[in-house]
XYZ file of C-alpha atoms in Angstrom:
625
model
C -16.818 21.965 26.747
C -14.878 18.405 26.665
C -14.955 16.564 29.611
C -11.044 15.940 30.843
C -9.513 12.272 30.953
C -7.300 11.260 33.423
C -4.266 12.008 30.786
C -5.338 15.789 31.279
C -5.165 15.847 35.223
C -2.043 13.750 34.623
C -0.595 16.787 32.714
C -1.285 19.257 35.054
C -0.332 17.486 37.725
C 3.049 17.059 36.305
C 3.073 20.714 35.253
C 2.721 21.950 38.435
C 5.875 19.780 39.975
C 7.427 21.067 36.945
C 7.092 24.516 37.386
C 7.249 24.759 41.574
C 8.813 27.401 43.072
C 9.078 25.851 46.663
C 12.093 25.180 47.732
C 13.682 22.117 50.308
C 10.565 20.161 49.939
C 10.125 17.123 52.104
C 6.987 15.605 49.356
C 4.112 15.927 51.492
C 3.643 20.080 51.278
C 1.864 21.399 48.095
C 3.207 22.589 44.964
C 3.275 26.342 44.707
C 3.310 27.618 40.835
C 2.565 31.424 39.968
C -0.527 32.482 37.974
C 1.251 33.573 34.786
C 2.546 30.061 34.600
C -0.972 28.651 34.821
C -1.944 31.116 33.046
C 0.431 29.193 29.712
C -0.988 25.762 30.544
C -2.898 23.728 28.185
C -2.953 19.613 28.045
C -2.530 18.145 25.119
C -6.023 17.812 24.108
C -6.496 21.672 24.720
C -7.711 21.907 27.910
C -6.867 24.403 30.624
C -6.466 24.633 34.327
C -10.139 25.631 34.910
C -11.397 23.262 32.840
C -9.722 20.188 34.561
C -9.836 21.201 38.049
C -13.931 22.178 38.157
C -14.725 18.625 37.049
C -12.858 17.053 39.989
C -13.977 15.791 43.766
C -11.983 14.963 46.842
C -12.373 11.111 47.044
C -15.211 9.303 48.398
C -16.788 12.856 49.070
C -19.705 15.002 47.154
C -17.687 18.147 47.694
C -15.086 19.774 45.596
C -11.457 18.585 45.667
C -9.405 20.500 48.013
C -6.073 18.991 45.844
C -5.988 22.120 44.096
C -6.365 25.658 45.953
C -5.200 29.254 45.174
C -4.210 31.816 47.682
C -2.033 34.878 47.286
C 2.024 34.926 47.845
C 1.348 37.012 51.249
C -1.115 34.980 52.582
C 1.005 31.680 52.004
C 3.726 32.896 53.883
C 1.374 34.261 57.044
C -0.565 30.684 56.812
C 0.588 28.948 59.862
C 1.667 25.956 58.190
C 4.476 28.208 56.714
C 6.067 28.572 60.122
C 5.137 24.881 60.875
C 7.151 23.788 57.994
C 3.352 22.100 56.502
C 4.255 24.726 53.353
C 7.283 24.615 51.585
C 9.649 27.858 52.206
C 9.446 30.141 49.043
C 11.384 32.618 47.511
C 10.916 36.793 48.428
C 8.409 38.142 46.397
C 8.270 41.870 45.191
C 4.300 41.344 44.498
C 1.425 39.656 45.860
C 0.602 37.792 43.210
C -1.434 34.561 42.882
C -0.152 31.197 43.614
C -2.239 27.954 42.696
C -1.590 24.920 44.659
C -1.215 21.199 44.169
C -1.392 18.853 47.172
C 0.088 15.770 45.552
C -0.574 13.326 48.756
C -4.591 14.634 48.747
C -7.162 12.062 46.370
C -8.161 13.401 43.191
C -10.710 11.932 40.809
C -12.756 13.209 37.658
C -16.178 13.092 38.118
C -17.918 11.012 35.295
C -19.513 12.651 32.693
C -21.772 11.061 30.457
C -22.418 13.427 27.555
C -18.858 13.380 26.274
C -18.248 15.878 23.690
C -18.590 13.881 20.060
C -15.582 15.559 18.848
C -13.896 12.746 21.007
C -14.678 9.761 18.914
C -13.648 11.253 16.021
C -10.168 10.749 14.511
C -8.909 11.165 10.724
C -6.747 8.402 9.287
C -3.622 9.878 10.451
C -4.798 11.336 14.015
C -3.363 10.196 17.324
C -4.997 8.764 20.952
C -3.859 11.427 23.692
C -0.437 10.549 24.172
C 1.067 8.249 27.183
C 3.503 9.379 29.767
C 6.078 6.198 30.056
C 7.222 5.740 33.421
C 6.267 2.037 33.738
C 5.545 -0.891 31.497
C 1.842 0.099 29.561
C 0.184 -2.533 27.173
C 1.114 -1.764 23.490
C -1.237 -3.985 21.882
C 0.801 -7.238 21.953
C 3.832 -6.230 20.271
C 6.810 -7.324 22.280
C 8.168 -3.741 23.634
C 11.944 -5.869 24.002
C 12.265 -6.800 19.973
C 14.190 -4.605 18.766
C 16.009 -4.539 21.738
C 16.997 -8.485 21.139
C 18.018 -8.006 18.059
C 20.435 -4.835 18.686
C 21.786 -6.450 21.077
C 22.507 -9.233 19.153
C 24.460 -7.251 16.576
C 28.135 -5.949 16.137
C 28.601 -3.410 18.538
C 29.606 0.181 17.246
C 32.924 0.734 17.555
C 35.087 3.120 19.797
C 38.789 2.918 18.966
C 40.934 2.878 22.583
C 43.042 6.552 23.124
C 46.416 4.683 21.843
C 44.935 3.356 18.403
C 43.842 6.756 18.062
C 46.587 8.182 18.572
C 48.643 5.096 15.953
C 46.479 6.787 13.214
C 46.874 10.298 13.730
C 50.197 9.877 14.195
C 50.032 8.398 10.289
C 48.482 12.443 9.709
C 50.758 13.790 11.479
C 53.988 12.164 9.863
C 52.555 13.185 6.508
C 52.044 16.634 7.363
C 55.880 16.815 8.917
C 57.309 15.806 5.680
C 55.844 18.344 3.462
C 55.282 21.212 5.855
C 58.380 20.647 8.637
C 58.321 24.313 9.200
C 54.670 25.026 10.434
C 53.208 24.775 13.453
C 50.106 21.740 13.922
C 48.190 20.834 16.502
C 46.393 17.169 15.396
C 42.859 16.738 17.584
C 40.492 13.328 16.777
C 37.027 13.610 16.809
C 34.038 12.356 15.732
C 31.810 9.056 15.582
C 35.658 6.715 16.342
C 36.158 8.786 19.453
C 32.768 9.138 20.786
C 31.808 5.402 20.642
C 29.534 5.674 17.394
C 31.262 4.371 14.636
C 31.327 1.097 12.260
C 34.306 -0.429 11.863
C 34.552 0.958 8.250
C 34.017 4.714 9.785
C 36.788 7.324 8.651
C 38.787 9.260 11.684
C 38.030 12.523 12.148
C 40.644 14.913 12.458
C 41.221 18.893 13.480
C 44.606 20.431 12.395
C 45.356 23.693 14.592
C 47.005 26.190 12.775
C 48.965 29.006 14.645
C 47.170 32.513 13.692
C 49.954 33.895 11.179
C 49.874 30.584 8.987
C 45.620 30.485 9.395
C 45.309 34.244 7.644
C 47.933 33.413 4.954
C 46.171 29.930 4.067
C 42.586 31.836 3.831
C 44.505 34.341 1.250
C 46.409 31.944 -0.623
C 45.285 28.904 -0.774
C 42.921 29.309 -3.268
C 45.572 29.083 -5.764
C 45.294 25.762 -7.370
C 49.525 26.043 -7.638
C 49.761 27.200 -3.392
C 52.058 24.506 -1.780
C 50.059 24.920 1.268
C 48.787 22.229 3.427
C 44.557 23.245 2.851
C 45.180 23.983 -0.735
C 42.928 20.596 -1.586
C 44.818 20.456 -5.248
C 48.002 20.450 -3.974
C 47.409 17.881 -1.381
C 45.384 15.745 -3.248
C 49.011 15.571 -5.312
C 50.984 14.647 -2.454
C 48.155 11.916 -0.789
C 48.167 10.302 -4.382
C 51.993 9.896 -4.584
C 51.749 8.463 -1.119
C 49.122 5.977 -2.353
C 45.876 7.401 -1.086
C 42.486 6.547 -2.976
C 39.071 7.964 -2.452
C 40.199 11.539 -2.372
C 37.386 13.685 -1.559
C 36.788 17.469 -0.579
C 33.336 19.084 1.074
C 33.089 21.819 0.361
C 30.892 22.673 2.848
C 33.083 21.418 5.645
C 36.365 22.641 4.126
C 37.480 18.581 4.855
C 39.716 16.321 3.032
C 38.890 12.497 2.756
C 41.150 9.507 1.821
C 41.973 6.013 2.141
C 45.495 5.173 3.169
C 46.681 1.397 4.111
C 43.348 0.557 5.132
C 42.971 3.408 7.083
C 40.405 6.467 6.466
C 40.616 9.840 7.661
C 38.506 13.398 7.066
C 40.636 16.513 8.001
C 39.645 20.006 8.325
C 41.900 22.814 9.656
C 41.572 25.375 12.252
C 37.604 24.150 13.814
C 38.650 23.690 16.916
C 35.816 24.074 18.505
C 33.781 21.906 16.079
C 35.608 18.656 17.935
C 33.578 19.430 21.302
C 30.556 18.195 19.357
C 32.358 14.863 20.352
C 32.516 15.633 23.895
C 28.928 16.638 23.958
C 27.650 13.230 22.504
C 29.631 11.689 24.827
C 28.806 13.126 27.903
C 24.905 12.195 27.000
C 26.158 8.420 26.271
C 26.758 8.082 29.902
C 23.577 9.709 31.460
C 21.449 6.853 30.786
C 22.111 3.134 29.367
C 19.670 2.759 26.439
C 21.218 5.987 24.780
C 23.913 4.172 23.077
C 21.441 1.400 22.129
C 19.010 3.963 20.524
C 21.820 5.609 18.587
C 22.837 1.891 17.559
C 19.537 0.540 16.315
C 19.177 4.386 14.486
C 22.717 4.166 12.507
C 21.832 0.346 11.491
C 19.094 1.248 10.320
C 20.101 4.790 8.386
C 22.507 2.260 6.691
C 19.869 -0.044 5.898
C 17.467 2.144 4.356
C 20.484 4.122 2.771
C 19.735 7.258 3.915
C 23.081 9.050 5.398
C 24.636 11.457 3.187
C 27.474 11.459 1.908
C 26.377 7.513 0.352
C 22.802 9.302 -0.233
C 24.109 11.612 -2.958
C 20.627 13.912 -2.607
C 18.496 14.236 -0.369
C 20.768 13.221 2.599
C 21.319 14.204 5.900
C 24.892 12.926 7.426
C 24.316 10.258 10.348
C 25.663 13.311 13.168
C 22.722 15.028 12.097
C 20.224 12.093 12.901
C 22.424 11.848 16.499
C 21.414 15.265 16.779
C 17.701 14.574 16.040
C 17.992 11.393 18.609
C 19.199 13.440 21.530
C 16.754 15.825 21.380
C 13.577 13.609 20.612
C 15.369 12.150 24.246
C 15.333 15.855 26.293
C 12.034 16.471 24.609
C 10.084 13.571 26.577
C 7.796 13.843 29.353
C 9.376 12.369 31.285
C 12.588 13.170 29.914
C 15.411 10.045 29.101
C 17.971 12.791 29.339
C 18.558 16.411 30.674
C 19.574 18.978 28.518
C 22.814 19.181 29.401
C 23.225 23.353 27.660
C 20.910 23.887 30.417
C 20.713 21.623 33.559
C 18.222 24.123 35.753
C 15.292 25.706 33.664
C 14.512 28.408 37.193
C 17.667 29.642 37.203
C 19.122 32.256 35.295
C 22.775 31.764 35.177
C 22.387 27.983 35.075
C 24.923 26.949 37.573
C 25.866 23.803 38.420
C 28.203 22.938 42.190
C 31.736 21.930 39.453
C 34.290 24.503 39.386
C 35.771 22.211 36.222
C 32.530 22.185 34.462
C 33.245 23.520 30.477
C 30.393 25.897 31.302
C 32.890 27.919 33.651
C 35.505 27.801 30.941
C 36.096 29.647 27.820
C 33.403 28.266 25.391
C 32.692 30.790 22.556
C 34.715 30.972 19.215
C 34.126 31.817 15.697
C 34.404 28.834 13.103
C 34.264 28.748 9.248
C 31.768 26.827 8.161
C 30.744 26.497 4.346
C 33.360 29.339 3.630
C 31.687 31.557 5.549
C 32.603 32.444 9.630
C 29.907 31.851 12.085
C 29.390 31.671 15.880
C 29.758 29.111 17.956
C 29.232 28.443 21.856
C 30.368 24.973 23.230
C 28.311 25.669 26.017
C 27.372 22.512 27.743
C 27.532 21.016 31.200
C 29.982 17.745 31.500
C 29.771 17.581 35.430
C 26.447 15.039 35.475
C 26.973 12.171 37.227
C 24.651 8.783 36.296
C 23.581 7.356 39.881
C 21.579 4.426 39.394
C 21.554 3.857 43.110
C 20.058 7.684 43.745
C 16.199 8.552 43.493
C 14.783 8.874 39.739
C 14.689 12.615 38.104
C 11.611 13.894 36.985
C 12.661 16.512 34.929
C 15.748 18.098 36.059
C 18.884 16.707 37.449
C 19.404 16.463 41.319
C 21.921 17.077 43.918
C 23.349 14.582 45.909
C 26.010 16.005 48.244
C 28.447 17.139 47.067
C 27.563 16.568 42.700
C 24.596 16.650 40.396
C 23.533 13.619 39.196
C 20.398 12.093 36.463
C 18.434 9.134 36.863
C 15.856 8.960 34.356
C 12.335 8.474 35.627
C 11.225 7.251 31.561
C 10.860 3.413 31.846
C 10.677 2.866 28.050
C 12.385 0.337 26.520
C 14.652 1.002 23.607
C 12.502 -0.241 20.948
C 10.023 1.638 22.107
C 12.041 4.939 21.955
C 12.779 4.075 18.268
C 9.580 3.583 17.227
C 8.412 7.022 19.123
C 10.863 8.531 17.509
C 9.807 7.292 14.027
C 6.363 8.368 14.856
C 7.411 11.524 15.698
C 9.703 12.824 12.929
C 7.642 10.987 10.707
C 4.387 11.891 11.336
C 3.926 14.853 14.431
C 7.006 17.124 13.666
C 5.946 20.402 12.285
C 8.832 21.256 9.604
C 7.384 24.344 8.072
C 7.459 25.988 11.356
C 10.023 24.761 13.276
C 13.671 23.389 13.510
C 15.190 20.278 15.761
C 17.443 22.138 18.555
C 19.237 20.052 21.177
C 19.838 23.195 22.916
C 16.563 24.447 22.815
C 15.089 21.800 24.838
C 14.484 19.605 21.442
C 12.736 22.372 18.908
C 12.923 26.054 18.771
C 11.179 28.149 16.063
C 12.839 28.426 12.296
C 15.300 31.424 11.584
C 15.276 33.536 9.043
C 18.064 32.503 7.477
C 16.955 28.787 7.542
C 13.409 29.914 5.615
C 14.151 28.303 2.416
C 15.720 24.940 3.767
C 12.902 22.176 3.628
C 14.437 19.936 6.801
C 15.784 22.582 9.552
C 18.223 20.510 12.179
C 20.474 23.097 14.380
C 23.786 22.707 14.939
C 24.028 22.685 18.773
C 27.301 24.269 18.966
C 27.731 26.581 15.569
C 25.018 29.058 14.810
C 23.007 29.611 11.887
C 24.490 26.235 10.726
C 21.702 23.450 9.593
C 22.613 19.981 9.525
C 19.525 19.059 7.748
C 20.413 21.143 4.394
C 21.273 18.405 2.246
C 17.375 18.140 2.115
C 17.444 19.889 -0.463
C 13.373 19.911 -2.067
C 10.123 19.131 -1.429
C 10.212 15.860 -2.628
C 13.515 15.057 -0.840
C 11.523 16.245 2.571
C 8.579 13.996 1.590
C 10.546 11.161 1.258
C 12.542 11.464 4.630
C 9.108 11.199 6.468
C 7.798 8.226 4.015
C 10.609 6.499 4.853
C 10.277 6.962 8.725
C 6.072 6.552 8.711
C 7.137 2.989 6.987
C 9.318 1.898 9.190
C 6.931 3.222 12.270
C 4.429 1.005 10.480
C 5.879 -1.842 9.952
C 7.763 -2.421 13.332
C 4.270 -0.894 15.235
C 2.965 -3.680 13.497
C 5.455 -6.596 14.553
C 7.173 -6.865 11.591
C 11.250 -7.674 13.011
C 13.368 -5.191 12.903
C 15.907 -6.951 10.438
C 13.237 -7.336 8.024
C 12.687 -3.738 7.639
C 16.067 -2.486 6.988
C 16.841 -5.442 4.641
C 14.319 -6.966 3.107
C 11.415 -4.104 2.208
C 12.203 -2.682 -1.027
C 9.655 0.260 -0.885
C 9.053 1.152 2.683
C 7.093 4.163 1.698
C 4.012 3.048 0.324
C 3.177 1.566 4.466
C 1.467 4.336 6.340
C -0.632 3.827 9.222
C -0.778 4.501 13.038
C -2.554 0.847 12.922
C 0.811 -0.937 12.777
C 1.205 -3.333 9.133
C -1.998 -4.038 7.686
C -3.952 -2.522 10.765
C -3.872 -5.289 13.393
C -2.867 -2.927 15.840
C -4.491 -0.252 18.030
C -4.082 3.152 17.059
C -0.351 4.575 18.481
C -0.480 6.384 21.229
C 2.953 8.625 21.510
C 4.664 9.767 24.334
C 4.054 12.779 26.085
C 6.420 15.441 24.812
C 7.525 18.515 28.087
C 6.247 21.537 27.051
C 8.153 24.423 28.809
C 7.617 28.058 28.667
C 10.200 29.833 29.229
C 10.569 33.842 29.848
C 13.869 34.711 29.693
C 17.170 34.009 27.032
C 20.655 34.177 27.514
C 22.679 34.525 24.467
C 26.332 35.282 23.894
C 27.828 38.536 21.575
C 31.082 37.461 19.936
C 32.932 39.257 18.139
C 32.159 43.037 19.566
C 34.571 45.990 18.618
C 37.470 45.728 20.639
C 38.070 49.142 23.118
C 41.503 50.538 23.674
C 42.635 49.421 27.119
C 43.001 53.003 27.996
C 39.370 53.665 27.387
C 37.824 50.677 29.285
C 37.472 52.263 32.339
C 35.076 55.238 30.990
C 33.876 53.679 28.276
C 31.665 50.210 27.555
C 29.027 49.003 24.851
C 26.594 48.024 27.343
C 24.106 50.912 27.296
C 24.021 50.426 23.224
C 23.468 46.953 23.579
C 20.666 47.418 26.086
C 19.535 49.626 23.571
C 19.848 47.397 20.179
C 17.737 44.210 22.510
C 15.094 46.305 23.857
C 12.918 45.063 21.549
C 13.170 41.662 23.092
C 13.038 42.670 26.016
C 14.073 44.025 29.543
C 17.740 43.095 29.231
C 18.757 41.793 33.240
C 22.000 41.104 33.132
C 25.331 41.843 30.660
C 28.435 40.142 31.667
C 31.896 40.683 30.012
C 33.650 36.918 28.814
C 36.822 38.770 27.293
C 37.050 42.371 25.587
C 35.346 41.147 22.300
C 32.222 39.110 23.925
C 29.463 39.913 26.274
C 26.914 36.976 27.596
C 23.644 38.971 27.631
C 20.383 37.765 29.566
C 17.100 39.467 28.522
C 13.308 38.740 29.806
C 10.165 39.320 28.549
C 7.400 37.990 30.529
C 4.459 38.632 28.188
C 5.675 35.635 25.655
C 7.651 32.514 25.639
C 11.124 33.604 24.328
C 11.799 30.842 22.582
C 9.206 31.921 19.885
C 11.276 35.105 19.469
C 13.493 35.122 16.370
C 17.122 36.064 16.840
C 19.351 36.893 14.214
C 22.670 35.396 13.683
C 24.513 37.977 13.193
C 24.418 41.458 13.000
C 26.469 44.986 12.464
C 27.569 46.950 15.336
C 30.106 49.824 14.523
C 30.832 48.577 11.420
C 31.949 45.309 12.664
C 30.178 42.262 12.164
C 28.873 40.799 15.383
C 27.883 37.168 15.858
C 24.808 36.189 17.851
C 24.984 32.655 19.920
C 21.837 31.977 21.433
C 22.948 29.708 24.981
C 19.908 28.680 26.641
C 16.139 29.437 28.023
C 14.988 29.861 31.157
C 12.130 30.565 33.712
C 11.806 33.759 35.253
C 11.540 33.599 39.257
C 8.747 34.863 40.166
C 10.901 37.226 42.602
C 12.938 38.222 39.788
């Protein structure tokens, strides 16, 4: 068997604050975790509870380390140091199970072992040193961890138009749209990189039209008609833009979006997606959890329009710069320690995922169906916008905290923002496993692939539609190869000191540099950043779209037992709440298997209607549950 390294009792030891059940803890009483989540540990180099904790002894003593103990739930609470307050209080129990313990303010150290396991030394070309936990300033091998840094700071910042020159140019939208179409109701929302604080200054406007419901169903019938005066008939409008003066007419087909150019101003509009423009909010809401967020998505969109990658410039093989936000945000929430929290789900041990805001989105109505690609989907703008950044508060470790009267983040990740980018270049360039799995904000950073995403060669989910894949303009093999060539490159050369302007400008072919060694192999091998590895038991997903029951039946009659019925497969389903007459939140557990490795369909039919499937967020069972 290996011998553990300190970066194995490291993980555990953070594993077991992770996943403590105690609650009101002063910091001096030990963590309490329950056996079946020991039972899913493993460090990062394989190793398991057992195997870490049997090569360990107390400090300057012979004898084994007391740091870690196990006792059962009903002789925890009997143990006089209960009633003492010495333990923690814990949640009622319906079994004795077992609880292992972690004394955090008790000396730990690894015996030595000198017959280290061979295996050790060994490392392929493209294999990385255990990874590093960044909570304080490490030694990277003499590359300055503030370069990039310097130089993004000493570029043009993005650009956030204020509310009223927002407003100025959708009011230019909305004018047009009165002249030709006086009689119909419109509803003008902006969205998009301009609003959220994102954009260059060349960056179009993004704009929602709300249709009343009439008008919406007519449109879907008729405007197909290349002759329909109707305002998303793109031939028809493309007509009226032109006479106007518009160039660079454009329609995406897969957004259902018009593009121009008018007076120097762009725009993109779509009509009736609604709930597409919370996207916005969501990005923004993350922006102000932590300072080097907006920094990280800087340096990332200079450099995407370096190294020409963003779709729609990238004809093939592109993926639009939202979808590398996406990717950002949750290589961020997928840290150990994380940068951010996931803000679709603040508190991984409790079920409903409350938070103290009665204003919070999460309490408001959330769920819609949206047309994406001309077909309707689901869609849950599900998110909490009731964080608070304290800087003055103590640091989070993994969750966010309460501090009177609000929940608030502090990030307990000390890396700098160069570093971040170049862990993040390593990581979707080289450590990402794209056959298997997709990038999921929502899902804590990655979730498993979906069926209906099996063909797609890049897999990045939309964190508010679902079944929606912001990665598809990937389109082949070769298209996939060359996204991580392109980011293994860049990881290379900036690893390897080279500045940061030089490889977005001035390095023709990027991809043929490829090696954890930094450029030319000055450096020492990377070592990433630990990544939180969470197992969680139960999922909460929302049904929208259900059959509708006479109000004269509701009292007698419900879906739920058919529904418990259709997940039991999953599952034990716990709890089945009605949102509105056509959508039930549904909560089901299954504590033989991490959920998130279960594979939910999208959609599905349920007396003869078509039923769409929103997964919301994971969760850890309580062990009283």
């Amino acid at each position: 068997m290996r011998s553990p390294t300190e970066e194995d009792l490291e993980e555990l030891c953070k594993y077991m604050i992770l996943f403590d059940m105690t609650d009101n803890r002063r910091g001096s009483e030990p963590h309490a975790v329950p056996e079946r989540l020991m039972d899913s540990f493993q460090s990062s180099r394989g190793l398991r509870y057992q195997d870490i904790v049997s090569f360990g002894t107390s400090h300057n003593r012979d004898n084994p380390s007391n740091a870690f103990e196990f006792t059962q739930y009903m002789g925890y609470v009997a143990d006089r140091r209960y009633e003492s307050g010495e333990f923690a209080r814990i949640g009622k129990m319906s079994n004795n199970m077992k609880l292992y313990l972690y004394y955090p303010t008790r000396q730990y150290q690894l015996r030595n072992n000198g017959n280290r396991d061979r295996s050790e030394s060994f490392s392929s070309r493209n294999s990385s040193p255990p990874p590093r936990r960044e909570t304080s300033r490490q030694d990277n091998g003499g590359v300055d961890p503030y370069a990039i840094d310097k130089i993004i700071d000493s570029k043009p910042e993005l650009v956030q138009l204020s509310p009223k020159a927002v407003e100025e140019k959708v009011d230019i939208l909305r004018k047009i749209f009165a002249a030709y179409f006086p009689t119909y109701y419109m509803n003008f929302t902006p969205f998009g990189s301009v609003v959220s604080g994102i954009a260059f200054p060349s960056s179009k406007l993004d704009v929602n039209i709300e249709m009343d419901i009439p008008d919406m169903k007519r449109l879907l019938k008729e405007s197909s008609t290349r002759s329909a005066q109707e305002p998303e008939n793109y031939e028809y409008m493309s007509e009226v833009l032109g006479s106007l003066g518009a160039t660079k007419l454009g329609y995406d087909e897969t957004l259902s979006s018009t593009s121009f150019l008018i007076d120097s101003h762009r725009f993109e509009y779509s009509f009736n997606r609604s709930i597409v423009t919370k996207s916005t909010d969501l990005i923004q809401e993350y922006i102000k959890l932590d300072d080097r967020v907006l920094p990280l998505i800087k340096t990332l969109k200079y450099f995407g329009r370096g190294r020409n990658i963003f779709a729609p410039v990238l004809r093939s093989n592109g993926v639009r710069s939202y979808g590398y936000v996406i990717m950002a945000l949750s290589f961020l929430i997928s840290l150990d320690p994380p940068v951010l929290p996931n803000l679709q789900n603040i508190n991984h041990k409790d079920i409903l995922d409350l938070c103290l805001s009665d204003g919070c989105a999460t309490k408001k109505m959330f769920w819609e169906t949206a047309l994406y690609n001309k077909v309707v989907v689901g869609a849950a703008a599900r998110f909490h916008d009731c964080i608070q950044h304290d800087k003055a508060a103590s640091p989070c470790t993994y969750r966010v905290k309460k501090n009177g009267t609000y929940l608030y983040w502090k990030s307990s990740n000390k890396a700098t923002v160069g570093e971040l980018f170049i862990d993040f270049l390593y990581y979707y360039g080289y450590e990402f496993d794209y056959k298997n799995f997709a990038v999921s904000l929502k899902m804590g950073g990655t979730t498993h692939r979906k069926e209906e995403f099996k063909k797609d060669m890049l897999v990045i989910e939309d964190p508010i539609l679902s079944g929606v894949n912001l990665g598809a303009g990937i389109t082949d093999l070769q298209g996939l190869q060359k996204f991580q060539h392109t980011l293994r490159g860049a990881f290379t050369l900036l690893y390897g000191g080279v500045s940061f302007e030089q490889v977005i400008t001035n390095t023709p072919d990027i991809q043929q540099y490829d090696c954890l060694q930094g450029f030319k192999g000055k450096q020492r091998k990377y070592r990433p950043f630990l990544r939180m590895r969470l197992v969680p038991s139960t999922k909460t997903i929302a049904l929208v779209g259900l059959p509708k029951i006479p109000e004269e039946d509701r009292e007698r009659s419900c879906h739920c037992d058919r529904i418990r019925r259709l997940f039991a497969s999953y599952g034990d389903v716990d709890r089945l709440i009605d949102l509105d007459y056509t959508v039930k939140q549904l909560t089901f557990t299954d504590v033989k298997r991490n959920v998130n490795d279960i594979l939910m369909p999208t959609s599905f039919m349920f007396e003869g209607k078509k039923v769409y499937l929103v997964e919301l967020y994971d969760s850890i069972l309580p062990p009283d549950a």
